[in-house]
XYZ file of C-alpha atoms in Angstrom:
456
model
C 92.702 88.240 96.849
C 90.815 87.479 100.400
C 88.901 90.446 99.949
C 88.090 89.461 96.823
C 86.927 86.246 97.588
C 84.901 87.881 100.818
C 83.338 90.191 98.813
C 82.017 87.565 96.021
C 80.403 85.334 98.718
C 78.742 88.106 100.281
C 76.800 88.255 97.156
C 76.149 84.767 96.655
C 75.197 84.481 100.179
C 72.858 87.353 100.029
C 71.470 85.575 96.504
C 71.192 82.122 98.724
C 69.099 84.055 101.205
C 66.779 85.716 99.041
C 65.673 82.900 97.457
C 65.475 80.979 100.027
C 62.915 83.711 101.460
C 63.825 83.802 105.357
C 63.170 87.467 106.206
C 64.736 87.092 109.945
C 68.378 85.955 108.560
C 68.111 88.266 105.257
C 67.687 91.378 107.928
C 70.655 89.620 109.852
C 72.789 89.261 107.318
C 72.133 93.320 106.134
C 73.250 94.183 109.213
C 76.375 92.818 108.778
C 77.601 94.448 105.852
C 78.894 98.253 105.549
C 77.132 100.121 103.043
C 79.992 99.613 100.510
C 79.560 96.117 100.917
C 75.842 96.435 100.774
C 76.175 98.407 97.635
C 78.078 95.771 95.567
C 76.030 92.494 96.610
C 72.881 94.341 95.424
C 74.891 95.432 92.505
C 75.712 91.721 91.380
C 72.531 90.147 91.662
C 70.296 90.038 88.989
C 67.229 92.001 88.528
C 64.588 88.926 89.040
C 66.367 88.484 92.907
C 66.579 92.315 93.244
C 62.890 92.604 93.116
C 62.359 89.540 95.516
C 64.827 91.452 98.041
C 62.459 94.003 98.365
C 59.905 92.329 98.402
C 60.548 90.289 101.407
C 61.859 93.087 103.351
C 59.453 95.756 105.125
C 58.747 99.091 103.141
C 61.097 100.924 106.721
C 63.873 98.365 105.717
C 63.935 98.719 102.259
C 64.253 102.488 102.822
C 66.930 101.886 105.131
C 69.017 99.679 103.013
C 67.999 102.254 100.033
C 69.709 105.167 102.259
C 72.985 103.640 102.349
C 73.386 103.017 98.180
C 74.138 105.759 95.884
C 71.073 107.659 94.420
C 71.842 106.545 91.044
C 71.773 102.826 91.784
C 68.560 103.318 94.022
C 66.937 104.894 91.745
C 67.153 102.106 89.087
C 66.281 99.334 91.945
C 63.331 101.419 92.712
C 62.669 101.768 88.631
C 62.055 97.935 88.778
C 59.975 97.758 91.355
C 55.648 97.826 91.248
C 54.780 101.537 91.538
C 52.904 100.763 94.647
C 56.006 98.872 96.143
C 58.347 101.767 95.186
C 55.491 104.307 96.602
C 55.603 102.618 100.036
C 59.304 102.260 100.168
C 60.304 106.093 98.914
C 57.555 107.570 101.952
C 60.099 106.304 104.291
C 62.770 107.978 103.139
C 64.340 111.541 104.340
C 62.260 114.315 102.012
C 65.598 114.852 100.381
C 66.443 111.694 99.174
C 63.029 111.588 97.890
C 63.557 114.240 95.397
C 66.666 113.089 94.777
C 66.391 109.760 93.367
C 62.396 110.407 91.865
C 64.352 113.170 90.095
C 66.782 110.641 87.974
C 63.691 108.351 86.823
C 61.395 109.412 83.567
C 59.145 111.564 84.318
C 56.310 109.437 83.818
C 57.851 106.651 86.048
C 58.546 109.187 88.626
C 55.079 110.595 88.468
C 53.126 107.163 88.449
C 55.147 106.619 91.792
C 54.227 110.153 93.029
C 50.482 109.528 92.528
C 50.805 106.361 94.703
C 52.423 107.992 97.929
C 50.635 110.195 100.574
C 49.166 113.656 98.872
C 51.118 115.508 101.467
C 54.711 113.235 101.068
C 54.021 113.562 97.561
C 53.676 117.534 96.958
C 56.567 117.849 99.305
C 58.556 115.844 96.926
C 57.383 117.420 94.279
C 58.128 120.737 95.451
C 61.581 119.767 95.969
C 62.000 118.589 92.976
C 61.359 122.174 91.394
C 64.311 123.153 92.810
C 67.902 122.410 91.541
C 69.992 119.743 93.435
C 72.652 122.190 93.834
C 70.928 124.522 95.705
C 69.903 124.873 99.243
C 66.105 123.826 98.129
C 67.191 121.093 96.404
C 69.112 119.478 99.145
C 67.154 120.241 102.601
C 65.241 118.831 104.005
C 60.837 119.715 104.862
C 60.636 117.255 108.158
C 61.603 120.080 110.923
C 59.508 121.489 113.873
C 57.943 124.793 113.736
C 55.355 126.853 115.553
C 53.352 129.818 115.806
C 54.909 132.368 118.159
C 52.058 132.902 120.287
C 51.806 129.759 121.698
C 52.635 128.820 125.026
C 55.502 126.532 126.088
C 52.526 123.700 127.332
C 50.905 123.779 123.621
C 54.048 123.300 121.859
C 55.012 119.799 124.364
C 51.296 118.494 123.961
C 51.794 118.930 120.340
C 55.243 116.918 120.901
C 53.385 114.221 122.695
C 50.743 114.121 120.256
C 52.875 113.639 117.049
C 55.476 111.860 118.934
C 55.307 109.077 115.915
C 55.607 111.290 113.783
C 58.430 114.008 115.090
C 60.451 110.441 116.249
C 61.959 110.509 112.402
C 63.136 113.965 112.232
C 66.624 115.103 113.245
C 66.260 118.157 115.179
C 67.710 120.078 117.840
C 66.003 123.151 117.185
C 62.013 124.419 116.762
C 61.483 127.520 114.248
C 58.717 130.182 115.400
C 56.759 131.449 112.550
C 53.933 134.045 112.323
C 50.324 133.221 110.775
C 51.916 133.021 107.370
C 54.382 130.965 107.854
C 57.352 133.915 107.670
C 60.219 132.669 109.844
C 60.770 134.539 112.924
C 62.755 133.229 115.267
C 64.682 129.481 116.699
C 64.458 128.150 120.100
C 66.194 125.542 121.717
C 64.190 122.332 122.382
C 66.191 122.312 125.426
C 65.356 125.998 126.427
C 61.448 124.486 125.901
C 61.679 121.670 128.395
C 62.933 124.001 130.515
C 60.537 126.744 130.759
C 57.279 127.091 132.089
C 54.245 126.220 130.926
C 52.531 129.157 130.606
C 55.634 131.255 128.830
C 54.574 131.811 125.019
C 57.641 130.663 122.383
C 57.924 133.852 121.248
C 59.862 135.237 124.172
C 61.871 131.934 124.178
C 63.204 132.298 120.571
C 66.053 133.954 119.065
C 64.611 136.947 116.569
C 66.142 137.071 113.257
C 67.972 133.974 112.975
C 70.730 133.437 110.067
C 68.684 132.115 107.358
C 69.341 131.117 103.647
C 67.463 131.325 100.170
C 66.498 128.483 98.734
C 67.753 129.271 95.571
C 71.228 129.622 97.224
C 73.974 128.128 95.102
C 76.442 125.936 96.946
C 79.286 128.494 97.144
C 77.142 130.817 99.054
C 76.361 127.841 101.624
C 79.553 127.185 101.835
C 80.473 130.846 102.981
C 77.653 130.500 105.534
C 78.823 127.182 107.278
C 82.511 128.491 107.328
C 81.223 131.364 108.996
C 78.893 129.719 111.123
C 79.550 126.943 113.131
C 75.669 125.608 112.478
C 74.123 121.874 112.808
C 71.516 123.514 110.174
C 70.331 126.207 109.007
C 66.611 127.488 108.026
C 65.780 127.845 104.347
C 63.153 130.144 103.217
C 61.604 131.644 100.300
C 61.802 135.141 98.629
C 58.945 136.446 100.764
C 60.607 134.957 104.007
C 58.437 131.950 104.378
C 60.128 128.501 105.482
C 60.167 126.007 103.896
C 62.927 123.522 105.006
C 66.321 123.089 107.258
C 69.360 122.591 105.744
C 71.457 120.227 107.703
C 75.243 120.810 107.719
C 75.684 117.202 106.742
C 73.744 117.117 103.649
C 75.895 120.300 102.522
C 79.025 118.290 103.001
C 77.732 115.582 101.051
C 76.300 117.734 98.106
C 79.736 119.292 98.102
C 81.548 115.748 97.746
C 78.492 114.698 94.953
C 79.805 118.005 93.205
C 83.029 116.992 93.329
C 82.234 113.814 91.490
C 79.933 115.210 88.860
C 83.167 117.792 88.187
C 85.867 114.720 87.913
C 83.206 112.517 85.754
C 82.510 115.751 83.490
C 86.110 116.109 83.381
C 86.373 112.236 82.575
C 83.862 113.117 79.485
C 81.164 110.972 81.767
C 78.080 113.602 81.186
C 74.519 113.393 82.108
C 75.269 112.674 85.750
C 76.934 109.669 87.544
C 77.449 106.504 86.253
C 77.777 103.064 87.866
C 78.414 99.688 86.013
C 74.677 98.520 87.319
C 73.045 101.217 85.217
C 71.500 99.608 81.925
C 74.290 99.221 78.815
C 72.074 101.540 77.056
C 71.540 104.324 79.513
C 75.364 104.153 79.975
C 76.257 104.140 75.982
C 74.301 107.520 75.901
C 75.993 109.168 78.171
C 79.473 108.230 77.266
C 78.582 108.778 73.244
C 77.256 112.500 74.048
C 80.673 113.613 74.779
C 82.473 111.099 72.039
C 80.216 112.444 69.252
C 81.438 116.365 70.313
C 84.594 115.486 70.396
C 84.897 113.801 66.990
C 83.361 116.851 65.658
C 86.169 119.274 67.768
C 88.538 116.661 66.483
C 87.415 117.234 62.707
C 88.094 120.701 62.887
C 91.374 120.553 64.764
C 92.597 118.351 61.454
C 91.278 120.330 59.259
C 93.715 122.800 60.223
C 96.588 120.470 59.187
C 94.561 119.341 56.001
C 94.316 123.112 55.111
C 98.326 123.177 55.331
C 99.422 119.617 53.718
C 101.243 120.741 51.196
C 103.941 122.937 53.983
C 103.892 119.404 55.953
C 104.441 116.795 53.012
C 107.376 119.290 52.635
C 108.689 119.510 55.683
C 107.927 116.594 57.571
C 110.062 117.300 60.411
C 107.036 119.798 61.611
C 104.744 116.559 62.135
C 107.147 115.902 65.122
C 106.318 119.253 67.190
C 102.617 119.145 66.248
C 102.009 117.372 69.107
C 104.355 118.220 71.459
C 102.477 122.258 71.248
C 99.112 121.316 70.783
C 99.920 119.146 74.456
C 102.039 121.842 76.000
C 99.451 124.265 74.973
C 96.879 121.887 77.113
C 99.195 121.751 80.080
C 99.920 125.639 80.351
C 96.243 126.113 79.906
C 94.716 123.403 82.428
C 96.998 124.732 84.961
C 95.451 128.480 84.314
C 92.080 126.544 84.447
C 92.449 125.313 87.614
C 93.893 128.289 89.372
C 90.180 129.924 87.783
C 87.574 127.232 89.014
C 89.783 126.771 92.615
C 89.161 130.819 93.393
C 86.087 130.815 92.080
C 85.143 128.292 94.737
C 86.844 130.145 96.905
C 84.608 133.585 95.747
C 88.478 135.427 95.510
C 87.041 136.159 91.682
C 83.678 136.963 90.251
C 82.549 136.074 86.588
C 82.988 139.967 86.173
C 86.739 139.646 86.492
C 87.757 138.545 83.269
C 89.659 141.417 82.302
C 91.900 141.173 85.370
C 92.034 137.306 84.835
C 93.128 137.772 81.174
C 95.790 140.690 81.973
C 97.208 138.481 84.783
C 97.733 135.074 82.760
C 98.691 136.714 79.549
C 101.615 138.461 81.422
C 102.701 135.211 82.860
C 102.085 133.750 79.830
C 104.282 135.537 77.988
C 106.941 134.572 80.385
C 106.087 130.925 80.390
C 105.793 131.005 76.580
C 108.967 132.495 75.789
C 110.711 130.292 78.070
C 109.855 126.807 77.014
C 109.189 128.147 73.361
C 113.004 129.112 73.619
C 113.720 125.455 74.966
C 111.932 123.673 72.322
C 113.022 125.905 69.329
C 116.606 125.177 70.580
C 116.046 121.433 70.927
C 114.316 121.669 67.290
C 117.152 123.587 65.981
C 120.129 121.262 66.828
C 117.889 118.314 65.865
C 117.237 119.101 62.750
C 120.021 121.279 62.081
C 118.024 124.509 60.554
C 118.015 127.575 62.601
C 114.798 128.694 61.142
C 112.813 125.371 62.288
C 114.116 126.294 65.472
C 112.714 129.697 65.215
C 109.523 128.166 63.700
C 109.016 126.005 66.500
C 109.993 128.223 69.484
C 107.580 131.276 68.293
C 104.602 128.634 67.884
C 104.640 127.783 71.122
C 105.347 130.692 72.650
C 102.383 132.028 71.026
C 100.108 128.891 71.899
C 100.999 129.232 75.634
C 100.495 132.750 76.247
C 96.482 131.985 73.773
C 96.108 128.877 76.116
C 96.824 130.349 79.483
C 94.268 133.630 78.748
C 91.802 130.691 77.568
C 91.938 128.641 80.131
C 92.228 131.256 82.578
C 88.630 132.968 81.367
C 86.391 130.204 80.148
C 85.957 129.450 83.651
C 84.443 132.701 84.215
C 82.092 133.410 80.754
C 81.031 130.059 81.562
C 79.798 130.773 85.178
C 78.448 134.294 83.948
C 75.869 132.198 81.927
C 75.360 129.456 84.679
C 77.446 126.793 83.213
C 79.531 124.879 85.472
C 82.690 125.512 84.221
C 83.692 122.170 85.211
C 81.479 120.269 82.481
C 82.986 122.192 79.394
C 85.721 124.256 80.578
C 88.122 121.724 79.874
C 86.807 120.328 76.354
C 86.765 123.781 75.182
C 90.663 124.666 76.145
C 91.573 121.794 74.236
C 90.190 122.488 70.932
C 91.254 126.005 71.439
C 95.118 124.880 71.977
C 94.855 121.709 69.225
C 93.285 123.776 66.551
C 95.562 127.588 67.258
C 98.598 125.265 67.958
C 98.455 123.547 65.113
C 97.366 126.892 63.081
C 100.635 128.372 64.392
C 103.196 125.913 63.239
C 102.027 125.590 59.914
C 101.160 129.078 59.294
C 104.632 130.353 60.328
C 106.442 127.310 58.910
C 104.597 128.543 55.099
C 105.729 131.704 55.355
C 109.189 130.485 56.056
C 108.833 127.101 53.614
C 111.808 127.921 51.227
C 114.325 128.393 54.093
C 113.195 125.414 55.922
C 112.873 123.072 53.039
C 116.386 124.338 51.499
């Protein structure tokens, strides 16, 4: 209840402030909140003080409070905002987290920002943007230090001293060496270049042929890389060897955890990307009604199954009881087959290729699982209702719906991923038609074949 009541006067006090227009004790009171806490006073003030916030802080401070709120929510606070005001505020943040959030306006809100900023911030954001946010180009970083390989030690620290502005916002420990056309060709230590002489050229400082990534690399194969290495970052380059960014460790970690909750709110039926109460009703009624509308139509053709037998369950309506206990078994056997798929497919211990291994594997356990709690259920359904043949009915449906949903759920993982679906988005919507519609086919068909026994 305190924190609560803590949390709901930190937003009226950051309201109070705002208004009241004192920049000094508005930058005060910032710094006094975590970036949770920051996150949900911005969240519950309305748009009219929003746009005064950032307005009386600095275009460096309003990047800095933008860095610590999720991209979706700074993204529609920098939406609001006079192009030229959002310009000025998204050239102070990390080349990343440029792309990021200009990626989730329109495109023509995005671009009227992008023609605002600096040429060169804006094509680099722009030529992040090209790439997708689940690869290594779409979540490193373009500030890093690099140098051609014949220069000496002494050129390299002028250059330092020069830019020193500049180079004070990037996050290095490390310079790359590249040749004339930019091809990567080696790392050095900034340490090992204080340290040398003056007149020694990088080149015979660097380390030749340094681990490297694509930037098309998906996150699984980054993830192989930073379990194998034990890298701050790693250079990303293009096809033709050329770099074009770093890749921090960090910023893998939290790609993996934004992953992670893009998979749970796909799971959730949440699609179109994340979703936070501050978002506008109607962006948020689209996204939820995408998935709604699919699965009333899925839902429509799962009944239509049981409309197709009526006449078998208006005469035996005992059947209407174990409908939905095998349509919901069916689910269960088959999410825990999905799961098992998408976990070593993270894991790389199976390739979309490996269906036919996959399917052999779950249909034989299948089989056992099926023919176990088929026999369980068929007994249950047999001294319940007193007819032997329900029993059988029942027992033989789901036994057949297990062993189909464990060999679904098992491979729709992998056809999914072999046409660069994430499996987490429709892998589980999918199953469930599949065990709804086939359980319910199964029951019905094998209780009509077997009507005059189980109605007499």
């Amino acid at each position: 209840m305190d924190q609560e009541h803590n949390q709901r006067e930190s937003w009226i006090q950051l309201k109070e402030i705002v208004e009241s227009g004192n920049v000094v004790g508005l930058n005060s009171f910032l710094d006094t909140l975590s970036a949770g806490d920051t996150a949900r006073a911005i969240s519950r003030l309305d748009e009219e003080t929003q746009k005064r916030l950032f307005v009386l802080l600095s275009p460096v401070e309003a990047a800095e409070l933008i860095e610590d709120l999720p991209d979706a929510q700074a993204a529609d606070l920098i939406d609001d905002l006079p192009e030229n005001t959002a310009a000025a505020i998204v050239e102070e943040l990390p080349s990343d987290q440029q792309a990021d959030i200009l990626a989730q306006l329109p495109r023509e809100e995005a671009e009227g920002i992008l023609q605002e900023m600096d040429p060169q911030d804006a094509q680099d954001a722009r030529r992040l943007m090209e790439y997708a946010s689940d690869t290594a180009g779409g979540i490193m970083v373009t500030e890093f230090l690099s140098f051609f390989e014949d220069l000496t030690v002494k050129d390299i620290l002028d250059n330092l001293r020069q830019h020193a502005e500049v180079y004070a916002g990037y996050d290095v420990l490390y310079a790359y060496v590249v040749n004339r056309t930019n091809a990567l060709m080696g790392v050095v230590r900034l340490r090992d270049l204080l340290l040398a002489p003056n007149d020694v050229r990088v080149g015979t400082l660097m380390k030749g042929s340094p681990i490297k990534v694509n930037a098309a690399a998906t996150l699984d194969e980054l993830r192989e890389v930073f379990e194998r290495h034990d890298f701050y970052g790693v250079p990303v380059v293009e096809d033709h060897g050329k770099l074009v960014g770093v890749l921090q460790r960090a910023a893998f970690r939290d790609a993996m955890e934004s992953k992670a909750d893009r998979n749970f709110l796909a799971a959730s039926g949440i699609l179109g990307g994340e979703e936070l109460r501050s978002l506008p009703t109607r962006v948020r009624t689209l996204r939820r009604l995408s998935f709604l509308i699919l699965k009333i139509g899925l839902n429509l053709v799962s009944a239509s199954v049981i409309g197709a037998y009526s006449d078998t369950l208006s005469s035996v309506v005992a059947l209407a009881l174990f409908l939905p206990i095998i349509s919901d078994m069916g689910g269960v056997s088959g999410n825990q087959a999905l799961a098992v798929s998408i976990r070593e497919l993270t894991l790389g211990l199976i390739k979309p290729k490996d269906y036919w291994l996959v399917f052999w594997n779950e249909a034989r356990l299948g089989v056992w699982l099926g023919v176990f709690i088929g026999a369980i259920l068929g007994s249950v359904a047999a001294l319940w209702q007193k007819n032997i043949i329900l029993g059988v009915v029942v027992g033989a449906a789901l036994t057949l719906n297990t062993i189909l949903s464990v060999c679904v759920g098992g491979m729709v993982p992998l056809i999914l991923r072999r046409f660069r679906i994430d499996p987490a988005l429709a892998s589980s919507g999918i199953l469930t038609f599949v065990t709804d519609a086939c359980g319910f086919f199964f029951i019905l068909a094998l209780a009509t074949q077997f009507l005059k026994q189980i109605a007499g």
